Tab-separated table of N, CA and C and ligand atoms in Angstrom:
chain	number	residue	atom	x	y	z
Y	1	UNK	N	57.137	107.016	125.087
Y	1	UNK	CA	57.480	105.979	124.127
Y	1	UNK	C	56.581	106.083	122.909
Y	2	UNK	N	57.000	105.412	121.834
Y	2	UNK	CA	56.183	105.414	120.622
Y	2	UNK	C	55.039	104.418	120.770
Y	3	UNK	N	53.965	104.689	120.074
Y	3	UNK	CA	52.816	103.788	120.144
Y	3	UNK	C	53.177	102.426	119.559
Y	4	UNK	N	52.662	101.374	120.174
Y	4	UNK	CA	52.885	100.015	119.684
Y	4	UNK	C	51.556	99.422	119.253
Y	5	UNK	N	51.620	98.580	118.240
Y	5	UNK	CA	50.421	97.829	117.877
Y	5	UNK	C	50.324	96.636	118.835
Y	6	UNK	N	49.166	96.011	118.849
Y	6	UNK	CA	48.990	94.839	119.700
Y	6	UNK	C	50.029	93.764	119.360
Y	7	UNK	N	50.273	93.582	118.054
Y	7	UNK	CA	51.224	92.553	117.624
Y	7	UNK	C	52.651	92.873	118.093
Y	8	UNK	N	53.047	94.141	117.949
Y	8	UNK	CA	54.387	94.544	118.405
Y	8	UNK	C	54.530	94.323	119.909
Y	9	UNK	N	53.460	94.654	120.610
Y	9	UNK	CA	53.471	94.499	122.056
Y	9	UNK	C	53.643	93.026	122.441
Y	10	UNK	N	52.832	92.162	121.840
Y	10	UNK	CA	52.895	90.734	122.188
Y	10	UNK	C	54.228	90.113	121.794
Y	11	UNK	N	54.812	90.604	120.707
Y	11	UNK	CA	56.096	90.055	120.254
Y	11	UNK	C	57.280	90.547	121.058
Y	12	UNK	N	57.063	91.563	121.899
Y	12	UNK	CA	58.196	92.184	122.586
Y	12	UNK	C	58.665	91.388	123.804
Y	13	UNK	N	57.865	90.412	124.251
Y	13	UNK	CA	58.191	89.739	125.510
Y	13	UNK	C	59.398	88.816	125.389
Y	14	UNK	N	60.322	88.979	126.343
Y	14	UNK	CA	61.574	88.232	126.283
Y	14	UNK	C	61.631	87.084	127.281
Y	15	UNK	N	60.742	87.057	128.252
Y	15	UNK	CA	60.877	86.028	129.302
Y	15	UNK	C	59.612	85.203	129.518
Y	16	UNK	N	58.783	85.119	128.494
Y	16	UNK	CA	57.677	84.165	128.585
Y	16	UNK	C	57.506	83.517	127.212
Y	17	UNK	N	56.748	82.433	127.156
Y	17	UNK	CA	56.598	81.705	125.901
Y	17	UNK	C	55.725	82.515	124.937
Y	18	UNK	N	55.826	82.160	123.658
Y	18	UNK	CA	54.975	82.834	122.664
Y	18	UNK	C	53.504	82.652	122.984
Y	19	UNK	N	53.185	81.453	123.460
Y	19	UNK	CA	51.797	81.157	123.821
Y	19	UNK	C	51.308	82.056	124.934
Y	20	UNK	N	52.160	82.242	125.948
Y	20	UNK	CA	51.796	83.124	127.063
Y	20	UNK	C	51.634	84.561	126.571
Y	21	UNK	N	52.567	84.990	125.701
Y	21	UNK	CA	52.503	86.365	125.202
Y	21	UNK	C	51.250	86.588	124.360
Y	22	UNK	N	50.840	85.551	123.645
Y	22	UNK	CA	49.628	85.671	122.823
Y	22	UNK	C	48.375	85.740	123.667
Y	23	UNK	N	48.427	85.058	124.808
Y	23	UNK	CA	47.220	84.930	125.628
Y	23	UNK	C	47.068	86.045	126.652
Y	24	UNK	N	48.117	86.794	126.904
Y	24	UNK	CA	48.018	87.748	128.010
Y	24	UNK	C	46.995	88.850	127.715
Y	25	UNK	N	46.378	89.320	128.776
Y	25	UNK	CA	45.340	90.347	128.627
Y	25	UNK	C	45.993	91.722	128.512
Y	26	UNK	N	45.613	92.468	127.496
Y	26	UNK	CA	46.170	93.818	127.282
Y	26	UNK	C	45.628	94.768	128.352
Y	27	UNK	N	46.331	95.896	128.545
Y	27	UNK	CA	45.767	96.889	129.480
Y	27	UNK	C	44.384	97.310	128.973
Y	28	UNK	N	43.463	97.566	129.909
Y	28	UNK	CA	42.094	97.792	129.444
Y	28	UNK	C	41.944	99.109	128.677
Y	29	UNK	N	42.895	100.040	128.887
Y	29	UNK	CA	42.814	101.309	128.152
Y	29	UNK	C	43.771	101.319	126.949
Y	30	UNK	N	44.161	100.142	126.476
Y	30	UNK	CA	45.162	100.035	125.410
Y	30	UNK	C	44.834	100.896	124.186
Y	31	UNK	N	43.580	100.929	123.786
Y	31	UNK	CA	43.179	101.647	122.568
Y	31	UNK	C	43.314	103.165	122.718
Y	32	UNK	N	43.302	103.653	123.933
Y	32	UNK	CA	43.300	105.110	124.125
Y	32	UNK	C	44.516	105.596	124.923
Y	33	UNK	N	45.573	104.786	124.973
Y	33	UNK	CA	46.759	105.175	125.744
Y	33	UNK	C	47.423	106.417	125.179
Y	34	UNK	N	47.911	107.266	126.081
Y	34	UNK	CA	48.672	108.429	125.659
Y	34	UNK	C	50.157	108.039	125.725
Y	35	UNK	N	50.616	107.390	124.657
Y	35	UNK	CA	51.969	106.811	124.645
Y	35	UNK	C	53.054	107.836	124.910
Y	36	UNK	N	52.880	109.037	124.376
Y	36	UNK	CA	53.916	110.063	124.512
Y	36	UNK	C	54.199	110.392	125.975
Y	37	UNK	N	53.224	110.137	126.845
Y	37	UNK	CA	53.371	110.452	128.265
Y	37	UNK	C	53.930	109.286	129.071
Y	38	UNK	N	54.320	108.208	128.400
Y	38	UNK	CA	54.743	107.005	129.115
Y	38	UNK	C	56.228	106.727	128.933
Y	39	UNK	N	56.914	106.493	130.046
Y	39	UNK	CA	58.309	106.030	129.996
Y	39	UNK	C	58.314	104.537	129.751
Y	40	UNK	N	57.256	103.896	130.197
Y	40	UNK	CA	57.073	102.463	130.010
Y	40	UNK	C	55.595	102.188	130.159
Y	41	UNK	N	55.193	101.037	129.683
Y	41	UNK	CA	53.816	100.619	129.859
Y	41	UNK	C	53.831	99.494	130.882
Y	42	UNK	N	53.117	99.682	131.974
Y	42	UNK	CA	53.058	98.649	132.998
Y	42	UNK	C	51.615	98.386	133.368
Y	43	UNK	N	51.257	97.121	133.498
Y	43	UNK	CA	49.885	96.816	133.909
Y	43	UNK	C	49.784	95.437	134.530
Y	44	UNK	N	48.743	95.252	135.326
Y	44	UNK	CA	48.449	93.946	135.915
Y	44	UNK	C	47.468	93.230	135.011
Y	45	UNK	N	47.600	91.912	134.963
Y	45	UNK	CA	46.714	91.110	134.126
Y	45	UNK	C	45.378	90.927	134.846
Y	46	UNK	N	44.300	91.477	134.309
Y	46	UNK	CA	43.024	91.370	135.011
Y	46	UNK	C	42.521	89.924	135.119
Y	47	UNK	N	43.040	89.052	134.258
Y	47	UNK	CA	42.565	87.661	134.276
Y	47	UNK	C	43.467	86.724	135.075
Y	48	UNK	N	44.662	87.183	135.410
Y	48	UNK	CA	45.602	86.348	136.162
Y	48	UNK	C	46.154	87.208	137.295
Y	49	UNK	N	45.544	87.124	138.460
Y	49	UNK	CA	45.750	88.081	139.553
Y	49	UNK	C	47.203	88.399	139.918
Y	50	UNK	N	48.119	87.435	139.845
Y	50	UNK	CA	49.473	87.755	140.288
Y	50	UNK	C	50.377	88.218	139.144
Y	51	UNK	N	49.856	88.187	137.939
Y	51	UNK	CA	50.722	88.525	136.810
Y	51	UNK	C	50.668	89.997	136.446
Y	52	UNK	N	51.809	90.461	135.949
Y	52	UNK	CA	51.889	91.829	135.473
Y	52	UNK	C	52.902	91.904	134.347
Y	53	UNK	N	52.923	93.037	133.672
Y	53	UNK	CA	53.796	93.187	132.508
Y	53	UNK	C	54.387	94.584	132.459
Y	54	UNK	N	55.623	94.638	131.981
Y	54	UNK	CA	56.294	95.912	131.749
Y	54	UNK	C	56.789	95.893	130.314
Y	55	UNK	N	56.503	96.949	129.579
Y	55	UNK	CA	57.016	97.040	128.214
Y	55	UNK	C	57.683	98.401	128.073
Y	56	UNK	N	58.889	98.397	127.539
Y	56	UNK	CA	59.589	99.663	127.363
Y	56	UNK	C	60.290	99.694	126.016
Y	57	UNK	N	60.727	100.881	125.683
Y	57	UNK	CA	61.429	101.059	124.428
Y	57	UNK	C	62.916	100.861	124.666
Y	58	UNK	N	63.550	100.059	123.843
Y	58	UNK	CA	64.994	99.855	123.948
Y	58	UNK	C	65.578	100.111	122.565
Y	59	UNK	N	66.911	100.281	122.480
Y	59	UNK	CA	67.512	100.586	121.180
Y	59	UNK	C	67.135	99.581	120.085
Y	60	UNK	N	67.020	98.296	120.427
Y	60	UNK	CA	66.694	97.292	119.414
Y	60	UNK	C	65.200	97.087	119.190
Y	61	UNK	N	64.367	97.917	119.790
Y	61	UNK	CA	62.923	97.752	119.664
Y	61	UNK	C	62.290	97.561	121.029
Y	62	UNK	N	60.972	97.426	121.059
Y	62	UNK	CA	60.299	97.301	122.351
Y	62	UNK	C	60.665	95.995	123.073
Y	63	UNK	N	60.761	96.074	124.385
Y	63	UNK	CA	61.084	94.908	125.200
Y	63	UNK	C	60.026	94.755	126.284
Y	64	UNK	N	59.430	93.576	126.325
Y	64	UNK	CA	58.419	93.291	127.344
Y	64	UNK	C	58.927	92.262	128.327
Y	65	UNK	N	58.591	92.469	129.587
Y	65	UNK	CA	58.984	91.533	130.638
Y	65	UNK	C	57.733	91.156	131.431
Y	66	UNK	N	57.524	89.863	131.562
Y	66	UNK	CA	56.416	89.390	132.387
Y	66	UNK	C	56.911	89.265	133.821
Y	67	UNK	N	56.132	89.778	134.766
Y	67	UNK	CA	56.518	89.716	136.177
Y	67	UNK	C	55.403	89.046	136.973
Y	68	UNK	N	55.773	88.597	138.161
Y	68	UNK	CA	54.810	87.933	139.024
Y	68	UNK	C	54.872	88.569	140.405
Y	69	UNK	N	53.739	88.942	140.916
Y	69	UNK	CA	53.697	89.562	142.242
Y	69	UNK	C	53.777	88.483	143.312
Y	70	UNK	N	54.424	88.824	144.430
Y	70	UNK	CA	54.437	87.912	145.579
Y	70	UNK	C	52.992	87.737	146.043
Y	71	UNK	N	52.650	86.542	146.519
Y	71	UNK	CA	51.250	86.365	146.911
Y	71	UNK	C	50.976	86.817	148.347
Y	72	UNK	N	52.002	87.315	149.007
Y	72	UNK	CA	51.761	87.906	150.332
Y	72	UNK	C	51.792	89.419	150.199
Y	73	UNK	N	50.906	90.085	150.914
Y	73	UNK	CA	50.855	91.542	150.851
Y	73	UNK	C	51.514	92.145	152.078
Y	74	UNK	N	52.100	93.314	151.895
Y	74	UNK	CA	52.700	93.995	153.034
Y	74	UNK	C	51.628	94.795	153.762
Y	75	UNK	N	51.933	95.123	155.019
Y	75	UNK	CA	50.962	95.840	155.843
Y	75	UNK	C	50.709	97.255	155.317
Y	76	UNK	N	49.439	97.671	155.287
Y	76	UNK	CA	49.145	99.040	154.853
Y	76	UNK	C	49.684	100.083	155.831
Y	77	UNK	N	50.046	99.640	157.055
Y	77	UNK	CA	50.564	100.595	158.045
Y	77	UNK	C	52.047	100.895	157.835
Y	78	UNK	N	52.669	100.082	156.997
Y	78	UNK	CA	54.090	100.278	156.718
Y	78	UNK	C	54.243	101.205	155.515
Y	79	UNK	N	55.296	102.005	155.487
Y	79	UNK	CA	55.566	102.796	154.288
Y	79	UNK	C	56.689	102.106	153.524
Y	80	UNK	N	56.434	101.857	152.250
Y	80	UNK	CA	57.407	101.132	151.432
Y	80	UNK	C	57.682	101.953	150.180
Y	81	UNK	N	58.915	101.936	149.760
Y	81	UNK	CA	59.308	102.693	148.580
Y	81	UNK	C	59.268	101.794	147.343
Y	82	UNK	N	58.621	102.264	146.296
Y	82	UNK	CA	58.706	101.570	145.009
Y	82	UNK	C	60.092	101.850	144.457
Y	83	UNK	N	60.814	100.805	144.092
Y	83	UNK	CA	62.197	101.008	143.652
Y	83	UNK	C	62.296	101.421	142.188
Y	84	UNK	N	61.172	101.471	141.493
Y	84	UNK	CA	61.204	101.974	140.112
Y	84	UNK	C	60.912	103.474	140.082
Y	85	UNK	N	59.777	103.873	140.618
Y	85	UNK	CA	59.437	105.304	140.546
Y	85	UNK	C	59.817	106.046	141.827
Y	86	UNK	N	60.313	105.312	142.828
Y	86	UNK	CA	60.723	105.892	144.105
Y	86	UNK	C	59.620	106.706	144.754
Y	87	UNK	N	58.398	106.214	144.688
Y	87	UNK	CA	57.306	106.812	145.434
Y	87	UNK	C	57.191	106.050	146.750
Y	88	UNK	N	57.017	106.799	147.841
Y	88	UNK	CA	56.795	106.174	149.142
Y	88	UNK	C	55.301	105.939	149.281
Y	89	UNK	N	54.921	104.682	149.484
Y	89	UNK	CA	53.502	104.352	149.480
Y	89	UNK	C	53.194	103.414	150.633
Y	90	UNK	N	51.915	103.207	150.911
Y	90	UNK	CA	51.567	102.260	151.966
Y	90	UNK	C	51.931	100.857	151.466
Y	91	UNK	N	52.274	99.997	152.422
Y	91	UNK	CA	52.781	98.672	152.091
Y	91	UNK	C	51.900	97.877	151.152
Y	92	UNK	N	50.585	98.063	151.252
Y	92	UNK	CA	49.699	97.264	150.397
Y	92	UNK	C	49.630	97.807	148.971
Y	93	UNK	N	50.261	98.963	148.713
Y	93	UNK	CA	50.264	99.523	147.364
Y	93	UNK	C	51.578	99.234	146.640
Y	94	UNK	N	52.459	98.501	147.330
Y	94	UNK	CA	53.749	98.125	146.739
Y	94	UNK	C	53.858	96.606	146.853
Y	95	UNK	N	54.437	95.988	145.858
Y	95	UNK	CA	54.555	94.534	145.900
Y	95	UNK	C	55.940	94.115	145.428
Y	96	UNK	N	56.391	92.988	145.941
Y	96	UNK	CA	57.624	92.413	145.415
Y	96	UNK	C	57.260	91.660	144.136
Y	97	UNK	N	57.898	92.016	143.042
Y	97	UNK	CA	57.648	91.336	141.773
Y	97	UNK	C	58.909	90.594	141.352
Y	98	UNK	N	58.724	89.413	140.815
Y	98	UNK	CA	59.868	88.698	140.266
Y	98	UNK	C	59.656	88.468	138.780
Y	99	UNK	N	60.752	88.423	138.062
Y	99	UNK	CA	60.707	88.146	136.620
Y	99	UNK	C	61.634	86.981	136.350
Y	100	UNK	N	61.169	86.035	135.551
Y	100	UNK	CA	62.021	84.923	135.156
Y	100	UNK	C	63.106	85.454	134.229
Y	101	UNK	N	64.335	85.027	134.450
Y	101	UNK	CA	65.406	85.494	133.574
Y	101	UNK	C	65.322	84.789	132.228
Y	102	UNK	N	65.958	85.386	131.245
Y	102	UNK	CA	65.919	84.803	129.904
Y	102	UNK	C	66.944	83.663	129.815
Y	103	UNK	N	66.819	82.865	128.787
Y	103	UNK	CA	67.819	81.840	128.472
Y	103	UNK	C	67.888	80.723	129.492
Y	104	UNK	N	69.092	80.136	129.592
Y	104	UNK	CA	69.289	78.959	130.438
Y	104	UNK	C	68.993	79.271	131.902
Y	105	UNK	N	69.375	80.476	132.347
Y	105	UNK	CA	69.145	80.849	133.745
Y	105	UNK	C	67.655	80.751	134.081
Y	106	UNK	N	66.828	81.283	133.184
Y	106	UNK	CA	65.383	81.255	133.400
Y	106	UNK	C	64.838	79.837	133.388
Y	107	UNK	N	65.355	79.028	132.476
Y	107	UNK	CA	64.894	77.636	132.405
Y	107	UNK	C	65.236	76.879	133.687
Y	108	UNK	N	66.307	77.322	134.358
Y	108	UNK	CA	66.679	76.700	135.629
Y	108	UNK	C	65.931	77.330	136.806
Y	109	UNK	N	65.005	78.218	136.518
Y	109	UNK	CA	64.181	78.781	137.585
Y	109	UNK	C	64.738	80.045	138.201
Y	110	UNK	N	65.757	80.614	137.578
Y	110	UNK	CA	66.379	81.812	138.124
Y	110	UNK	C	65.497	83.041	137.848
Y	111	UNK	N	65.317	83.866	138.872
Y	111	UNK	CA	64.487	85.065	138.713
Y	111	UNK	C	65.215	86.287	139.275
Y	112	UNK	N	64.760	87.467	138.887
Y	112	UNK	CA	65.218	88.691	139.546
Y	112	UNK	C	63.981	89.383	140.102
Y	113	UNK	N	64.147	90.049	141.224
Y	113	UNK	CA	62.978	90.654	141.855
Y	113	UNK	C	63.249	92.064	142.330
Y	114	UNK	N	62.193	92.845	142.421
Y	114	UNK	CA	62.309	94.181	142.994
Y	114	UNK	C	60.937	94.654	143.477
Y	115	UNK	N	60.962	95.681	144.330
Y	115	UNK	CA	59.710	96.246	144.833
Y	115	UNK	C	59.191	97.278	143.849
Y	116	UNK	N	57.952	97.115	143.439
Y	116	UNK	CA	57.341	98.049	142.488
Y	116	UNK	C	55.932	98.378	142.965
Y	117	UNK	N	55.403	99.478	142.434
Y	117	UNK	CA	54.004	99.802	142.714
Y	117	UNK	C	53.156	98.598	142.309
Y	118	UNK	N	52.226	98.203	143.187
Y	118	UNK	CA	51.439	96.995	142.947
Y	118	UNK	C	50.645	97.088	141.639
Y	119	UNK	N	50.243	98.295	141.265
Y	119	UNK	CA	49.462	98.445	140.022
Y	119	UNK	C	50.362	98.648	138.796
Y	120	UNK	N	51.682	98.673	139.018
Y	120	UNK	CA	52.671	98.902	137.951
Y	120	UNK	C	52.414	100.228	137.215
Y	121	UNK	N	51.824	101.159	137.937
Y	121	UNK	CA	51.488	102.456	137.339
Y	121	UNK	C	52.567	103.504	137.550
Y	122	UNK	N	53.821	103.064	137.620
Y	122	UNK	CA	54.937	103.974	137.931
Y	122	UNK	C	55.064	105.106	136.909
Y	123	UNK	N	54.834	104.802	135.637
Y	123	UNK	CA	55.031	105.809	134.588
Y	123	UNK	C	54.076	106.983	134.791
Y	124	UNK	N	52.873	106.668	135.229
Y	124	UNK	CA	51.883	107.700	135.495
Y	124	UNK	C	52.276	108.473	136.763
Y	125	UNK	N	52.722	107.724	137.760
Y	125	UNK	CA	53.014	108.298	139.076
Y	125	UNK	C	54.193	109.278	139.052
Y	126	UNK	N	55.226	109.023	138.263
Y	126	UNK	CA	56.366	109.962	138.262
Y	126	UNK	C	55.958	111.332	137.743
Y	127	UNK	N	54.900	111.393	136.968
Y	127	UNK	CA	54.480	112.692	136.433
Y	127	UNK	C	53.418	113.368	137.291
Y	128	UNK	N	52.685	112.573	138.048
Y	128	UNK	CA	51.557	113.160	138.769
Y	128	UNK	C	51.786	113.290	140.264
Y	129	UNK	N	52.654	112.456	140.834
Y	129	UNK	CA	52.852	112.510	142.284
Y	129	UNK	C	54.258	112.998	142.591
Y	130	UNK	N	54.339	114.239	142.958
Y	130	UNK	CA	55.648	114.828	143.260
Y	130	UNK	C	55.885	114.703	144.764
Y	131	UNK	N	57.002	114.063	145.172
Y	131	UNK	CA	57.255	113.900	146.601
Y	131	UNK	C	57.369	115.256	147.304
Y	132	UNK	N	56.983	115.303	148.596
Y	132	UNK	CA	56.955	116.564	149.339
Y	132	UNK	C	58.260	117.347	149.273
Y	133	UNK	N	59.406	116.625	149.325
Y	133	UNK	CA	60.686	117.342	149.362
Y	133	UNK	C	61.073	117.973	148.019
Y	134	UNK	N	60.283	117.707	146.984
Y	134	UNK	CA	60.577	118.301	145.676
Y	134	UNK	C	59.513	119.319	145.267
Y	135	UNK	N	58.572	119.574	146.188
Y	135	UNK	CA	57.423	120.373	145.792
Y	135	UNK	C	57.676	121.869	145.626
Y	136	UNK	N	58.835	122.352	146.072
Y	136	UNK	CA	59.104	123.771	145.864
Y	136	UNK	C	59.841	124.022	144.547
Y	137	UNK	N	60.032	122.959	143.767
Y	137	UNK	CA	60.711	123.132	142.476
Y	137	UNK	C	59.710	123.172	141.329
Y	138	UNK	N	60.176	123.510	140.154
Y	138	UNK	CA	59.323	123.568	138.974
Y	138	UNK	C	58.757	122.161	138.689
Y	139	UNK	N	57.433	122.000	138.750
Y	139	UNK	CA	56.842	120.662	138.617
Y	139	UNK	C	57.189	119.970	137.293
Y	140	UNK	N	57.281	120.729	136.208
Y	140	UNK	CA	57.578	120.121	134.905
Y	140	UNK	C	58.998	119.553	134.906
Y	141	UNK	N	59.910	120.313	135.532
Y	141	UNK	CA	61.304	119.894	135.596
Y	141	UNK	C	61.439	118.639	136.469
Y	142	UNK	N	60.746	118.644	137.598
Y	142	UNK	CA	60.795	117.496	138.505
Y	142	UNK	C	60.230	116.258	137.810
Y	143	UNK	N	59.116	116.428	137.112
Y	143	UNK	CA	58.487	115.291	136.428
Y	143	UNK	C	59.430	114.730	135.366
Y	144	UNK	N	60.103	115.613	134.633
Y	144	UNK	CA	61.028	115.162	133.584
Y	144	UNK	C	62.201	114.398	134.198
Y	145	UNK	N	62.704	114.900	135.334
Y	145	UNK	CA	63.811	114.224	136.012
Y	145	UNK	C	63.390	112.863	136.525
Y	146	UNK	N	62.220	112.836	137.157
Y	146	UNK	CA	61.726	111.570	137.714
Y	146	UNK	C	61.463	110.560	136.598
Y	147	UNK	N	60.973	111.046	135.469
Y	147	UNK	CA	60.704	110.158	134.330
Y	147	UNK	C	62.011	109.574	133.803
Y	148	UNK	N	63.056	110.412	133.725
Y	148	UNK	CA	64.351	109.937	133.223
Y	148	UNK	C	64.941	108.904	134.181
Y	149	UNK	N	64.782	109.141	135.490
Y	149	UNK	CA	65.294	108.185	136.477
Y	149	UNK	C	64.532	106.869	136.409
Y	150	UNK	N	63.236	106.977	136.212
Y	150	UNK	CA	62.416	105.767	136.097
Y	150	UNK	C	62.886	104.934	134.904
Y	151	UNK	N	63.111	105.630	133.798
Y	151	UNK	CA	63.547	104.944	132.578
Y	151	UNK	C	64.845	104.181	132.855
Y	152	UNK	N	65.760	104.855	133.534
Y	152	UNK	CA	67.048	104.249	133.839
Y	152	UNK	C	66.887	103.006	134.719
Y	153	UNK	N	66.033	103.105	135.740
Y	153	UNK	CA	65.864	101.975	136.668
Y	153	UNK	C	65.175	100.806	135.985
Y	154	UNK	N	64.204	101.106	135.115
Y	154	UNK	CA	63.512	100.013	134.426
Y	154	UNK	C	64.478	99.317	133.468
Y	155	UNK	N	65.305	100.103	132.801
Y	155	UNK	CA	66.301	99.489	131.922
Y	155	UNK	C	67.260	98.622	132.728
Y	156	UNK	N	67.621	99.074	133.923
Y	156	UNK	CA	68.499	98.285	134.792
Y	156	UNK	C	67.835	96.958	135.147
Y	157	UNK	N	66.539	97.006	135.424
Y	157	UNK	CA	65.809	95.786	135.772
Y	157	UNK	C	65.780	94.829	134.565
Y	158	UNK	N	65.494	95.380	133.397
Y	158	UNK	CA	65.432	94.543	132.188
Y	158	UNK	C	66.822	93.954	131.888
Y	159	UNK	N	67.869	94.733	132.107
Y	159	UNK	CA	69.230	94.214	131.897
Y	159	UNK	C	69.490	93.022	132.817
Y	160	UNK	N	68.990	93.113	134.054
Y	160	UNK	CA	69.192	92.018	135.016
Y	160	UNK	C	68.418	90.770	134.556
Y	161	UNK	N	67.263	90.969	133.945
Y	161	UNK	CA	66.472	89.843	133.440
Y	161	UNK	C	67.207	89.162	132.288
Y	162	UNK	N	67.866	89.964	131.481
Y	162	UNK	CA	68.563	89.454	130.296
Y	162	UNK	C	69.935	88.897	130.578
Y	163	UNK	N	70.544	89.327	131.685
Y	163	UNK	CA	71.939	88.981	131.921
Y	163	UNK	C	72.135	87.489	132.129
F	1	LIG	ZN1	56.306	102.772	141.275
C-alpha cells in the first residue's frame, strides 16, 4: 500500500467516532513502516488491550476499521486458522475479533466478527511464513499469491462492516 500520513490514517476510520480515531495509539513502528510490503496495516492498541485496527487501501482512499478482540483466549494446545492470512497457529495466537458495523446497524449494536491473528500481523505473515504444503514452490510466487488472497479477504471483511 501507499504510505499514509498520521492524519490520513486517523481520518480513514469508518466504524468509530472521530474522537476515538484521534485518540487511538498508532503502531509503534509507524515512522519506519515499509508500506510497499504491506497489503494492509494491522496493529493492536498498546494502551487499550482488547482494541485493534486494520487499515487498507480501497478505490476511494484508505479505509480503517476498529476491531475488538474477544476477552477469552483459546487454548494454546489447539490449532486455529487465521481466516485472513490462513496461517495455522496455536489457539492463543489467534483471536476472534469483532467490528462494529457502520451506519444504523452499528448504532443498534450490530457487529461482524472473524478469526484473525491476535497481533493482527497478517500482512507480515503472508510474506514470511509459508505453509508446509506450499514449501516446494517458488517462495516469491507463493508470497505474492498469499498477499493477493489476504487483500481479497480483508476487503470482504470491510465490505461486511459497511454493508
Ligand atoms: Zn493472520
